[in-house]
Short mmCIF file of C-alpha atoms in Angstrom, two decimals:
data_model
loop_
_atom_site.label_atom_id
_atom_site.label_comp_id
_atom_site.label_asym_id
_atom_site.label_seq_id
_atom_site.Cartn_x
_atom_site.Cartn_y
_atom_site.Cartn_z
CA UNK A 1 23.27 -73.98 -111.45
CA UNK A 2 23.61 -77.26 -109.61
CA UNK A 3 26.01 -75.62 -107.18
CA UNK A 4 23.45 -72.94 -106.29
CA UNK A 5 20.71 -75.55 -105.84
CA UNK A 6 22.97 -77.60 -103.60
CA UNK A 7 23.82 -74.56 -101.45
CA UNK A 8 20.13 -73.62 -101.18
CA UNK A 9 19.21 -77.14 -100.08
CA UNK A 10 21.94 -77.03 -97.43
CA UNK A 11 20.59 -73.76 -96.07
CA UNK A 12 17.07 -75.18 -95.96
CA UNK A 13 18.25 -78.31 -94.15
CA UNK A 14 20.27 -76.23 -91.69
CA UNK A 15 17.25 -74.04 -90.92
CA UNK A 16 15.05 -77.13 -90.48
CA UNK A 17 17.60 -78.72 -88.13
CA UNK A 18 17.96 -75.51 -86.16
CA UNK A 19 14.18 -75.15 -85.88
CA UNK A 20 13.80 -78.78 -84.75
CA UNK A 21 16.55 -78.38 -82.15
CA UNK A 22 14.96 -75.22 -80.78
CA UNK A 23 11.57 -76.94 -80.62
CA UNK A 24 12.99 -79.95 -78.74
CA UNK A 25 14.88 -77.74 -76.30
CA UNK A 26 11.79 -75.60 -75.78
CA UNK A 27 9.63 -78.62 -74.92
CA UNK A 28 12.29 -79.99 -72.60
CA UNK A 29 12.48 -76.66 -70.80
CA UNK A 30 8.70 -76.45 -70.66
CA UNK A 31 8.38 -79.97 -69.22
CA UNK A 32 11.15 -79.37 -66.69
CA UNK A 33 9.47 -76.13 -65.66
CA UNK A 34 6.13 -77.85 -65.09
CA UNK A 35 7.80 -80.54 -62.97
CA UNK A 36 9.62 -77.87 -60.96
CA UNK A 37 6.38 -75.95 -60.38
CA UNK A 38 4.61 -79.11 -59.20
CA UNK A 39 7.41 -79.80 -56.72
CA UNK A 40 7.33 -76.19 -55.51
CA UNK A 41 3.55 -76.29 -55.07
CA UNK A 42 3.70 -79.56 -53.13
CA UNK A 43 6.48 -78.24 -50.92
CA UNK A 44 4.52 -75.04 -50.25
CA UNK A 45 1.40 -76.95 -49.22
CA UNK A 46 3.36 -79.31 -46.95
CA UNK A 47 5.37 -76.61 -45.20
CA UNK A 48 2.29 -74.43 -44.78
CA UNK A 49 0.90 -77.08 -42.41
CA UNK A 50 4.10 -76.87 -40.33
CA UNK A 51 4.48 -73.09 -40.19
CA UNK A 52 2.63 -70.62 -37.96
CA UNK A 53 2.05 -67.62 -40.25
CA UNK A 54 -0.61 -65.50 -41.90
CA UNK A 55 -0.98 -67.09 -45.34
CA UNK A 56 -3.05 -64.25 -46.77
CA UNK A 57 -0.39 -61.67 -45.96
CA UNK A 58 2.59 -63.72 -47.18
CA UNK A 59 1.01 -64.95 -50.40
CA UNK A 60 -0.44 -61.51 -51.18
CA UNK A 61 3.02 -59.93 -50.93
CA UNK A 62 4.50 -62.67 -53.12
CA UNK A 63 1.74 -62.23 -55.70
CA UNK A 64 2.25 -58.46 -55.71
CA UNK A 65 6.01 -58.84 -56.29
CA UNK A 66 5.35 -61.29 -59.13
CA UNK A 67 2.75 -59.03 -60.74
CA UNK A 68 4.99 -55.95 -60.63
CA UNK A 69 7.78 -57.78 -62.47
CA UNK A 70 5.45 -59.56 -64.92
CA UNK A 71 5.54 -57.09 -67.82
CA UNK A 72 9.34 -56.61 -67.91
CA UNK A 73 9.88 -60.38 -67.62
CA UNK A 74 7.36 -61.23 -70.36
CA UNK A 75 10.01 -60.66 -73.03
CA UNK A 76 12.34 -63.16 -71.38
CA UNK A 77 9.57 -65.74 -71.18
CA UNK A 78 8.83 -65.30 -74.88
CA UNK A 79 12.28 -66.71 -75.71
CA UNK A 80 11.38 -69.86 -73.73
CA UNK A 81 7.72 -70.35 -74.62
CA UNK A 82 7.73 -68.96 -78.15
CA UNK A 83 4.44 -67.19 -77.43
CA UNK A 84 4.01 -63.74 -78.94
CA UNK A 85 1.27 -62.74 -76.51
CA UNK A 86 2.55 -60.53 -73.69
CA UNK A 87 -0.49 -61.37 -71.56
CA UNK A 88 0.10 -65.13 -71.56
CA UNK A 89 3.80 -64.73 -70.86
CA UNK A 90 3.03 -62.32 -68.01
CA UNK A 91 0.48 -64.74 -66.48
CA UNK A 92 2.97 -67.58 -66.73
CA UNK A 93 5.58 -65.42 -64.98
CA UNK A 94 3.18 -64.61 -62.13
CA UNK A 95 2.28 -68.25 -61.56
CA UNK A 96 5.85 -69.55 -61.81
CA UNK A 97 7.48 -66.86 -59.69
CA UNK A 98 4.75 -67.02 -57.02
CA UNK A 99 5.14 -70.78 -56.67
CA UNK A 100 8.94 -70.63 -56.54
CA UNK A 101 9.10 -67.73 -54.08
CA UNK A 102 6.57 -69.39 -51.76
CA UNK A 103 8.52 -72.65 -51.75
CA UNK A 104 11.89 -70.91 -51.24
CA UNK A 105 10.70 -68.68 -48.38
CA UNK A 106 8.95 -71.47 -46.47
CA UNK A 107 11.83 -73.90 -47.08
CA UNK A 108 14.50 -71.51 -45.82
CA UNK A 109 12.40 -70.66 -42.77
CA UNK A 110 11.74 -74.32 -41.91
CA UNK A 111 14.90 -76.20 -42.84
CA UNK A 112 17.33 -73.52 -41.61
CA UNK A 113 15.74 -73.22 -38.16
CA UNK A 114 18.13 -73.84 -35.27
CA UNK A 115 17.45 -76.82 -33.02
CA UNK A 116 18.23 -74.86 -29.84
CA UNK A 117 15.29 -72.57 -30.55
CA UNK A 118 12.75 -75.39 -30.22
CA UNK A 119 10.72 -75.90 -27.05
CA UNK A 120 7.92 -78.25 -26.07
CA UNK A 121 4.46 -76.70 -26.35
CA UNK A 122 1.17 -78.14 -25.14
CA UNK A 123 -1.69 -78.64 -27.60
CA UNK A 124 -5.27 -79.88 -27.41
CA UNK A 125 -6.61 -82.48 -29.84
CA UNK A 126 -9.71 -80.72 -31.16
CA UNK A 127 -10.74 -83.19 -33.85
CA UNK A 128 -9.81 -86.62 -35.19
CA UNK A 129 -10.20 -87.00 -38.94
CA UNK A 130 -10.09 -90.14 -41.06
CA UNK A 131 -10.13 -89.66 -44.82
CA UNK A 132 -10.38 -92.11 -47.67
CA UNK A 133 -7.93 -91.63 -50.50
CA UNK A 134 -7.15 -93.71 -53.55
CA UNK A 135 -4.04 -94.91 -55.26
CA UNK A 136 -3.54 -94.31 -58.98
CA UNK A 137 -3.54 -97.28 -61.32
CA UNK A 138 -1.95 -97.14 -64.75
CA UNK A 139 -4.08 -98.46 -67.60
CA UNK A 140 -1.96 -97.46 -70.57
CA UNK A 141 0.99 -95.24 -71.33
CA UNK A 142 -0.85 -91.97 -70.75
CA UNK A 143 -4.04 -93.09 -69.01
CA UNK A 144 -4.40 -93.47 -65.25
CA UNK A 145 -7.44 -94.34 -63.20
CA UNK A 146 -8.40 -94.53 -59.55
CA UNK A 147 -6.96 -97.54 -57.77
CA UNK A 148 -7.51 -99.13 -54.38
CA UNK A 149 -8.77 -97.05 -51.42
CA UNK A 150 -6.76 -96.46 -48.26
CA UNK A 151 -7.19 -94.42 -45.08
CA UNK A 152 -5.18 -91.38 -43.97
CA UNK A 153 -5.36 -90.10 -40.40
CA UNK A 154 -5.25 -86.48 -39.24
CA UNK A 155 -5.79 -84.51 -36.05
CA UNK A 156 -6.64 -80.85 -35.57
CA UNK A 157 -4.44 -79.27 -32.91
CA UNK A 158 -5.10 -76.14 -30.85
CA UNK A 159 -2.10 -74.51 -29.21
CA UNK A 160 -2.55 -73.51 -25.57
CA UNK A 161 0.04 -70.73 -25.67
CA UNK A 162 -1.53 -67.24 -25.93
CA UNK A 163 1.05 -66.37 -28.59
CA UNK A 164 -0.57 -68.84 -30.99
CA UNK A 165 -4.23 -68.34 -30.06
CA UNK A 166 -6.53 -69.07 -32.98
CA UNK A 167 -3.79 -70.71 -35.06
CA UNK A 168 -5.12 -74.25 -35.18
CA UNK A 169 -3.22 -76.72 -37.32
CA UNK A 170 -4.27 -79.98 -38.97
CA UNK A 171 -1.46 -82.54 -39.23
CA UNK A 172 -1.31 -86.05 -40.66
CA UNK A 173 -0.29 -88.77 -38.23
CA UNK A 174 0.15 -92.54 -38.16
CA UNK A 175 -2.69 -94.93 -37.39
CA UNK A 176 -0.99 -96.01 -34.16
CA UNK A 177 -0.90 -92.43 -32.89
CA UNK A 178 -4.42 -91.84 -34.17
CA UNK A 179 -5.69 -94.77 -32.08
CA UNK A 180 -3.88 -93.58 -28.96
CA UNK A 181 -5.54 -90.14 -28.72
CA UNK A 182 -9.08 -88.92 -28.13
CA UNK A 183 -10.80 -85.60 -28.64
CA UNK A 184 -9.88 -83.23 -25.85
CA UNK A 185 -6.62 -84.99 -25.00
CA UNK A 186 -3.53 -82.93 -24.18
CA UNK A 187 -0.30 -83.55 -26.10
CA UNK A 188 3.07 -81.91 -26.60
CA UNK A 189 4.77 -80.89 -29.82
CA UNK A 190 8.20 -79.39 -30.56
CA UNK A 191 7.84 -75.76 -31.68
CA UNK A 192 10.49 -73.13 -32.45
CA UNK A 193 11.25 -69.97 -34.38
CA UNK A 194 12.23 -70.41 -38.01
CA UNK A 195 15.19 -68.83 -39.76
CA UNK A 196 12.97 -66.03 -41.15
CA UNK A 197 11.10 -65.47 -37.91
CA UNK A 198 7.98 -67.55 -38.62
CA UNK A 199 7.36 -70.22 -35.93
CA UNK A 200 7.54 -73.81 -37.13
CA UNK A 201 6.75 -77.15 -35.51
CA UNK A 202 7.58 -80.77 -36.15
CA UNK A 203 4.50 -82.99 -36.24
CA UNK A 204 6.67 -86.07 -35.73
CA UNK A 205 7.29 -84.93 -32.15
CA UNK A 206 3.57 -85.02 -31.32
CA UNK A 207 3.35 -87.00 -28.07
CA UNK A 208 0.14 -87.57 -26.06
CA UNK A 209 0.55 -86.90 -22.33
CA UNK A 210 -1.79 -89.78 -21.51
CA UNK A 211 -1.79 -92.21 -24.44
CA UNK A 212 -4.71 -94.60 -24.58
CA UNK A 213 -4.91 -98.12 -25.86
CA UNK A 214 -7.71 -98.60 -28.33
CA UNK A 215 -8.25 -102.23 -27.43
CA UNK A 216 -10.47 -102.60 -24.38
CA UNK A 217 -10.51 -105.54 -22.04
CA UNK A 218 -13.78 -107.44 -22.30
CA UNK A 219 -15.87 -108.24 -19.25
CA UNK A 220 -16.32 -111.76 -20.53
CA UNK A 221 -13.53 -114.33 -20.72
CA UNK A 222 -12.20 -115.34 -24.07
CA UNK A 223 -13.30 -118.85 -25.16
CA UNK A 224 -9.71 -120.12 -25.05
CA UNK A 225 -9.51 -119.20 -21.37
CA UNK A 226 -12.91 -120.66 -20.46
CA UNK A 227 -12.85 -124.01 -18.59
CA UNK A 228 -13.33 -127.00 -20.83
CA UNK A 229 -15.31 -128.96 -18.22
CA UNK A 230 -17.69 -127.75 -15.57
CA UNK A 231 -16.81 -128.51 -11.94
CA UNK A 232 -18.33 -131.70 -10.51
CA UNK A 233 -20.25 -129.84 -7.82
CA UNK A 234 -21.92 -127.57 -10.40
CA UNK A 235 -25.64 -128.23 -10.74
CA UNK A 236 -28.07 -126.41 -12.90
CA UNK A 237 -30.37 -124.15 -10.94
CA UNK A 238 -27.92 -123.64 -8.00
CA UNK A 239 -27.20 -120.02 -7.16
#
C-alpha cells in the first residue's frame, strides 16, 4: 500500500513540476514577444518618417494578409498563450504579424538600399516645430512617473521634385541645425530608391543652402568694449 502511495505522490509531483515549467516558459515567451513587438512598432514608426510611401496601402495589405491567416494560426498561438478562445488568439496573431511584417518590409527597404542610388534633392522648410517631452523617473520597482522636461526639434520638409509632390515629411533634427534654418529656407537631403522600390532619405544629410546664425550682432557696443573714460574734449551738450 505504501508503495502505491509513494508512486502516486511521485506522479503528482511530476505533473506539478511539468505544469510549473510550462507556466514559466509560457510567461517567458509572452514577455519576449511583447518586447519584440515593442521594438518592431518603434522601428516601423521611425522608418515610416524616412520612407516615401503610401502608408494606407502598405498597412492595409499587411493587415489583410494577417487577417486571412489568423484563423489557421490561432491553434498554434493556443499552444503559446494557453488561451482556449479562438477569437483572442486570432486577434493576437493579427497584431503580432502586422507589426513584424511592417518592421521587416520597411527595414529591408531602408537598410538594404544601395548607396549609389542616392542623389541630392532640394527641399523647402515649411515649418519649424519645438516640442516639450519628459524623461521617465523611477519611483519604485514597478512605478514610473514623469521626470524633467526637455525640448525636441523638428522641421517639416516639402520636396521640390514633382515625383514627390504632396509627400511632406517631418524629421527630428539637432538644436544647432534647428537654429540655422528659417521657414521658407531651401535645403538639400540625400534621397534614393530603397531595396523594395520605396524611396528613402537620410535626415542626417539635411544641409541648409544658406545657413543662418541665430545670434545677431547688436547695434550697441558691449559694456566690456565701451571706453572706461570719456575723452577730455567731451563736454555735455556738445553735438
